């Protein structure tokens, strides 16, 4: 196999020690955590692949920028610096910060829900996006291509919208009942899978035809642009910024969790192309929900760090290294026979746990079982993206089934080395060898919304 890789395009200036605790201790801690690794203390985790959200390392330029933070309540210099970067990248007229992605969602999404029985359609809603759609009284409908569910089969853009289905959904429900089309780039829940420019363009054209607003949920928009450059004809000579701008031209509203491609530990972005009325409405709501519109829940220093991070995330050397780490881990697993969502996407390797542990039914959460086994095996924390996360059908209250019962090994930005990834690969491969011994889980406590964060469980049998 191709074990070769290019070295990190950075050197290490500061270190944070990590340690591996004993297996006996891990057994005890996982039981105490109710078999839900969200309840583990981070110091009891050796390599933390729970998420790439806010867990990356800042650059020296970002640390330096922190010192420039202007903490004025209104009209902060740091706001104007960040605003100029966001406008430069998106080309949009209006910008409001939010404390993180879901802050942006809670302020903007309800504005588009005008009456009962409305729905948003997305290639795939992220879980907080889905929650805010539902809190706003609307339905969240996913509309991804079928290839996305065939984990073992190659497709360059598994995050794409299913265009025929999209049109049929709009016709079926009536365009007056569609609140907006949300382009999630990359498609996180399906494997960090990219969406092609051609597909984004066709989706936007359908939305325009029906007069529907187009939103970009662009937590990982730079990673998506990198895939377009690599895999789509006509883009190899364009810069990441040019591709990103072309993407933003297709939409009306940009919502971003800046904790991903903002290379920051905290922050969110609301950008609106040119709808002044919507901007004013959002501005009105952001004050009581997030903060005054020139800070929106962010400190001045965080806005400074984000202004720098947004630009660094467009750097091709950085992106190439990041994607190569994901590819490397994916290849190591695939070579050992571990089923993964293939090809690997932007921010994580997604292990197909329906294929990994086919003896565990979906409502006993096979991916959660693998996540737990991996922690016990090697102290690595991953996360379940499957039926545990999806929760229950709002009408029938039944657990939602999905062919995608995934364990996400999420790689924080600029944080771990290839040596760490080898530890992860070996841990997963060892669990795979013992896969027949894995057991399903049942709830001992099940919260009503976003249950995966705080649920408590126990192994069955
Ligand atoms: N949209 C997408 C596509 C996301 O991946 C996330 C967060 C959000 C919105 C919400 O942003 O966390 O800043 O409030 N994803 C994280 C994850 C939590 O682990 O994938 P947030």
PDB file of N, CA and C and ligand atoms in Angstrom, residues 38 50-54 99-105 124-129 132 184-189 217-220 255-260 266-268 347 383 385 408 410 453, ligand 1:
ATOM      1  N   UNK A  38     -19.463  10.881  24.744  1.00  0.00           N
ATOM      2  CA  UNK A  38     -19.641  12.319  24.978  1.00  0.00           C
ATOM      3  C   UNK A  38     -19.471  12.646  26.463  1.00  0.00           C
ATOM      4  N   UNK A  50     -13.505  12.889  18.160  1.00  0.00           N
ATOM      5  CA  UNK A  50     -14.943  13.113  18.305  1.00  0.00           C
ATOM      6  C   UNK A  50     -15.436  14.075  17.234  1.00  0.00           C
ATOM      7  N   UNK A  51     -14.687  15.127  17.021  1.00  0.00           N
ATOM      8  CA  UNK A  51     -15.119  16.137  16.060  1.00  0.00           C
ATOM      9  C   UNK A  51     -13.935  16.956  15.573  1.00  0.00           C
ATOM     10  N   UNK A  52     -14.143  17.607  14.437  1.00  0.00           N
ATOM     11  CA  UNK A  52     -13.174  18.588  13.927  1.00  0.00           C
ATOM     12  C   UNK A  52     -13.684  19.994  14.218  1.00  0.00           C
ATOM     13  N   UNK A  53     -14.653  20.107  15.109  1.00  0.00           N
ATOM     14  CA  UNK A  53     -15.313  21.390  15.340  1.00  0.00           C
ATOM     15  C   UNK A  53     -14.669  22.134  16.506  1.00  0.00           C
ATOM     16  N   UNK A  54     -13.915  23.156  16.191  1.00  0.00           N
ATOM     17  CA  UNK A  54     -13.289  23.964  17.241  1.00  0.00           C
ATOM     18  C   UNK A  54     -12.121  23.271  17.913  1.00  0.00           C
ATOM     19  N   UNK A  99     -22.352  33.152  17.623  1.00  0.00           N
ATOM     20  CA  UNK A  99     -21.376  32.517  18.516  1.00  0.00           C
ATOM     21  C   UNK A  99     -20.850  31.208  17.945  1.00  0.00           C
ATOM     22  N   UNK A 100     -21.674  30.498  17.184  1.00  0.00           N
ATOM     23  CA  UNK A 100     -21.210  29.332  16.414  1.00  0.00           C
ATOM     24  C   UNK A 100     -22.268  29.027  15.367  1.00  0.00           C
ATOM     25  N   UNK A 101     -22.132  27.917  14.643  1.00  0.00           N
ATOM     26  CA  UNK A 101     -23.041  27.637  13.531  1.00  0.00           C
ATOM     27  C   UNK A 101     -24.497  27.588  13.941  1.00  0.00           C
ATOM     28  N   UNK A 102     -24.775  26.916  15.049  1.00  0.00           N
ATOM     29  CA  UNK A 102     -26.181  26.772  15.454  1.00  0.00           C
ATOM     30  C   UNK A 102     -26.765  28.091  15.912  1.00  0.00           C
ATOM     31  N   UNK A 103     -25.913  29.024  16.335  1.00  0.00           N
ATOM     32  CA  UNK A 103     -26.374  30.379  16.665  1.00  0.00           C
ATOM     33  C   UNK A 103     -26.892  31.052  15.401  1.00  0.00           C
ATOM     34  N   UNK A 104     -26.154  30.900  14.320  1.00  0.00           N
ATOM     35  CA  UNK A 104     -26.577  31.441  13.031  1.00  0.00           C
ATOM     36  C   UNK A 104     -27.887  30.784  12.587  1.00  0.00           C
ATOM     37  N   UNK A 105     -27.967  29.476  12.801  1.00  0.00           N
ATOM     38  CA  UNK A 105     -29.182  28.736  12.383  1.00  0.00           C
ATOM     39  C   UNK A 105     -30.404  29.212  13.164  1.00  0.00           C
ATOM     40  N   UNK A 124     -28.318  17.002   2.727  1.00  0.00           N
ATOM     41  CA  UNK A 124     -28.452  16.324   4.013  1.00  0.00           C
ATOM     42  C   UNK A 124     -28.305  17.355   5.116  1.00  0.00           C
ATOM     43  N   UNK A 125     -29.305  17.426   6.001  1.00  0.00           N
ATOM     44  CA  UNK A 125     -29.226  18.380   7.111  1.00  0.00           C
ATOM     45  C   UNK A 125     -28.249  17.871   8.165  1.00  0.00           C
ATOM     46  N   UNK A 126     -27.414  18.753   8.666  1.00  0.00           N
ATOM     47  CA  UNK A 126     -26.650  18.409   9.862  1.00  0.00           C
ATOM     48  C   UNK A 126     -27.624  18.385  11.042  1.00  0.00           C
ATOM     49  N   UNK A 127     -27.269  17.693  12.133  1.00  0.00           N
ATOM     50  CA  UNK A 127     -28.257  17.482  13.203  1.00  0.00           C
ATOM     51  C   UNK A 127     -28.752  18.764  13.874  1.00  0.00           C
ATOM     52  N   UNK A 128     -27.862  19.765  14.079  1.00  0.00           N
ATOM     53  CA  UNK A 128     -28.374  21.009  14.699  1.00  0.00           C
ATOM     54  C   UNK A 128     -29.236  21.787  13.704  1.00  0.00           C
ATOM     55  N   UNK A 129     -28.909  21.683  12.427  1.00  0.00           N
ATOM     56  CA  UNK A 129     -29.712  22.354  11.403  1.00  0.00           C
ATOM     57  C   UNK A 129     -31.106  21.750  11.393  1.00  0.00           C
ATOM     58  N   UNK A 132     -33.025  22.957  14.406  1.00  0.00           N
ATOM     59  CA  UNK A 132     -33.542  24.328  14.294  1.00  0.00           C
ATOM     60  C   UNK A 132     -34.670  24.440  13.278  1.00  0.00           C
ATOM     61  N   UNK A 184     -25.553  21.727   1.895  1.00  0.00           N
ATOM     62  CA  UNK A 184     -24.594  21.447   2.967  1.00  0.00           C
ATOM     63  C   UNK A 184     -23.274  21.019   2.327  1.00  0.00           C
ATOM     64  N   UNK A 185     -22.272  21.875   2.430  1.00  0.00           N
ATOM     65  CA  UNK A 185     -20.979  21.567   1.794  1.00  0.00           C
ATOM     66  C   UNK A 185     -19.856  21.675   2.824  1.00  0.00           C
ATOM     67  N   UNK A 186     -19.070  20.619   2.908  1.00  0.00           N
ATOM     68  CA  UNK A 186     -19.333  19.290   2.371  1.00  0.00           C
ATOM     69  C   UNK A 186     -20.511  18.654   3.113  1.00  0.00           C
ATOM     70  N   UNK A 187     -20.984  17.544   2.579  1.00  0.00           N
ATOM     71  CA  UNK A 187     -22.107  16.847   3.187  1.00  0.00           C
ATOM     72  C   UNK A 187     -21.577  16.034   4.381  1.00  0.00           C
ATOM     73  N   UNK A 188     -21.625  16.661   5.528  1.00  0.00           N
ATOM     74  CA  UNK A 188     -21.007  16.090   6.739  1.00  0.00           C
ATOM     75  C   UNK A 188     -21.544  14.701   7.051  1.00  0.00           C
ATOM     76  N   UNK A 189     -22.864  14.613   7.227  1.00  0.00           N
ATOM     77  CA  UNK A 189     -23.454  13.382   7.770  1.00  0.00           C
ATOM     78  C   UNK A 189     -23.295  12.180   6.842  1.00  0.00           C
ATOM     79  N   UNK A 217     -24.991  25.893   3.842  1.00  0.00           N
ATOM     80  CA  UNK A 217     -24.472  25.546   5.158  1.00  0.00           C
ATOM     81  C   UNK A 217     -23.021  25.172   4.896  1.00  0.00           C
ATOM     82  N   UNK A 218     -22.148  26.155   5.057  1.00  0.00           N
ATOM     83  CA  UNK A 218     -20.782  26.005   4.530  1.00  0.00           C
ATOM     84  C   UNK A 218     -19.712  25.843   5.577  1.00  0.00           C
ATOM     85  N   UNK A 219     -19.960  25.039   6.583  1.00  0.00           N
ATOM     86  CA  UNK A 219     -18.954  24.821   7.632  1.00  0.00           C
ATOM     87  C   UNK A 219     -17.621  24.391   7.011  1.00  0.00           C
ATOM     88  N   UNK A 220     -17.701  23.611   5.919  1.00  0.00           N
ATOM     89  CA  UNK A 220     -16.467  23.077   5.303  1.00  0.00           C
ATOM     90  C   UNK A 220     -16.418  23.435   3.816  1.00  0.00           C
ATOM     91  N   UNK A 255     -24.555  30.386   5.898  1.00  0.00           N
ATOM     92  CA  UNK A 255     -24.447  30.147   7.330  1.00  0.00           C
ATOM     93  C   UNK A 255     -23.212  29.285   7.546  1.00  0.00           C
ATOM     94  N   UNK A 256     -22.411  29.642   8.519  1.00  0.00           N
ATOM     95  CA  UNK A 256     -21.178  28.884   8.697  1.00  0.00           C
ATOM     96  C   UNK A 256     -20.842  28.675  10.167  1.00  0.00           C
ATOM     97  N   UNK A 257     -20.525  27.452  10.494  1.00  0.00           N
ATOM     98  CA  UNK A 257     -19.842  27.187  11.745  1.00  0.00           C
ATOM     99  C   UNK A 257     -18.375  27.465  11.500  1.00  0.00           C
ATOM    100  N   UNK A 258     -17.876  28.553  12.052  1.00  0.00           N
ATOM    101  CA  UNK A 258     -16.489  28.952  11.799  1.00  0.00           C
ATOM    102  C   UNK A 258     -15.492  28.090  12.563  1.00  0.00           C
ATOM    103  N   UNK A 259     -16.016  27.113  13.310  1.00  0.00           N
ATOM    104  CA  UNK A 259     -15.166  26.202  14.077  1.00  0.00           C
ATOM    105  C   UNK A 259     -14.524  25.140  13.188  1.00  0.00           C
ATOM    106  N   UNK A 260     -14.930  25.125  11.920  1.00  0.00           N
ATOM    107  CA  UNK A 260     -14.336  24.160  10.984  1.00  0.00           C
ATOM    108  C   UNK A 260     -13.382  24.922  10.051  1.00  0.00           C
ATOM    109  N   UNK A 266     -13.954  28.891  18.136  1.00  0.00           N
ATOM    110  CA  UNK A 266     -15.339  29.300  18.357  1.00  0.00           C
ATOM    111  C   UNK A 266     -15.726  30.329  17.293  1.00  0.00           C
ATOM    112  N   UNK A 267     -16.989  30.369  16.948  1.00  0.00           N
ATOM    113  CA  UNK A 267     -17.444  31.412  16.028  1.00  0.00           C
ATOM    114  C   UNK A 267     -18.420  30.920  14.985  1.00  0.00           C
ATOM    115  N   UNK A 268     -19.221  31.847  14.493  1.00  0.00           N
ATOM    116  CA  UNK A 268     -20.181  31.529  13.440  1.00  0.00           C
ATOM    117  C   UNK A 268     -20.381  32.737  12.545  1.00  0.00           C
ATOM    118  N   UNK A 347     -13.305  15.668   6.117  1.00  0.00           N
ATOM    119  CA  UNK A 347     -12.850  15.925   7.485  1.00  0.00           C
ATOM    120  C   UNK A 347     -12.745  14.684   8.344  1.00  0.00           C
ATOM    121  N   UNK A 383     -17.112   9.069  17.049  1.00  0.00           N
ATOM    122  CA  UNK A 383     -18.506   9.443  17.312  1.00  0.00           C
ATOM    123  C   UNK A 383     -19.445   8.695  16.377  1.00  0.00           C
ATOM    124  N   UNK A 385     -22.561   8.342  13.945  1.00  0.00           N
ATOM    125  CA  UNK A 385     -23.431   9.107  13.056  1.00  0.00           C
ATOM    126  C   UNK A 385     -24.360   8.058  12.452  1.00  0.00           C
ATOM    127  N   UNK A 408     -17.666   7.921  12.905  1.00  0.00           N
ATOM    128  CA  UNK A 408     -16.866   8.983  12.301  1.00  0.00           C
ATOM    129  C   UNK A 408     -15.560   9.162  13.071  1.00  0.00           C
ATOM    130  N   UNK A 410     -13.056  11.655  13.187  1.00  0.00           N
ATOM    131  CA  UNK A 410     -12.962  13.036  12.700  1.00  0.00           C
ATOM    132  C   UNK A 410     -11.588  13.610  13.012  1.00  0.00           C
ATOM    133  N   UNK A 453     -26.210  13.299  22.524  1.00  0.00           N
ATOM    134  CA  UNK A 453     -25.229  14.017  23.345  1.00  0.00           C
ATOM    135  C   UNK A 453     -25.234  13.549  24.803  1.00  0.00           C
TER     136      UNK A 453
HETATM  137  N1  LIG B   1     -23.584  22.605   9.876  1.00  0.00           N
HETATM  138  C1  LIG B   1     -22.712  21.612   9.703  1.00  0.00           C
HETATM  139  C2  LIG B   1     -22.545  20.994   8.346  1.00  0.00           C
HETATM  140  C3  LIG B   1     -21.972  21.139  10.791  1.00  0.00           C
HETATM  141  O1  LIG B   1     -21.111  20.141  10.598  1.00  0.00           O
HETATM  142  C4  LIG B   1     -22.148  21.739  12.051  1.00  0.00           C
HETATM  143  C5  LIG B   1     -21.415  21.270  13.217  1.00  0.00           C
HETATM  144  C6  LIG B   1     -23.067  22.791  12.179  1.00  0.00           C
HETATM  145  C7  LIG B   1     -23.763  23.209  11.055  1.00  0.00           C
HETATM  146  C8  LIG B   1     -23.324  23.474  13.498  1.00  0.00           C
HETATM  147  O2  LIG B   1     -22.255  24.263  13.857  1.00  0.00           O
HETATM  148  O3  LIG B   1     -21.334  23.227  15.933  1.00  0.00           O
HETATM  149  O4  LIG B   1     -20.734  25.542  15.265  1.00  0.00           O
HETATM  150  O5  LIG B   1     -22.994  25.048  16.104  1.00  0.00           O
HETATM  151  N2  LIG B   1     -20.803  20.176  13.248  1.00  0.00           N
HETATM  152  C9  LIG B   1     -20.011  19.665  14.340  1.00  0.00           C
HETATM  153  C10 LIG B   1     -19.593  18.257  14.018  1.00  0.00           C
HETATM  154  C11 LIG B   1     -20.575  19.839  15.701  1.00  0.00           C
HETATM  155  O6  LIG B   1     -19.067  17.591  14.922  1.00  0.00           O
HETATM  156  O7  LIG B   1     -19.738  17.813  12.873  1.00  0.00           O
HETATM  157  P1  LIG B   1     -21.801  24.524  15.369  1.00  0.00           P
END
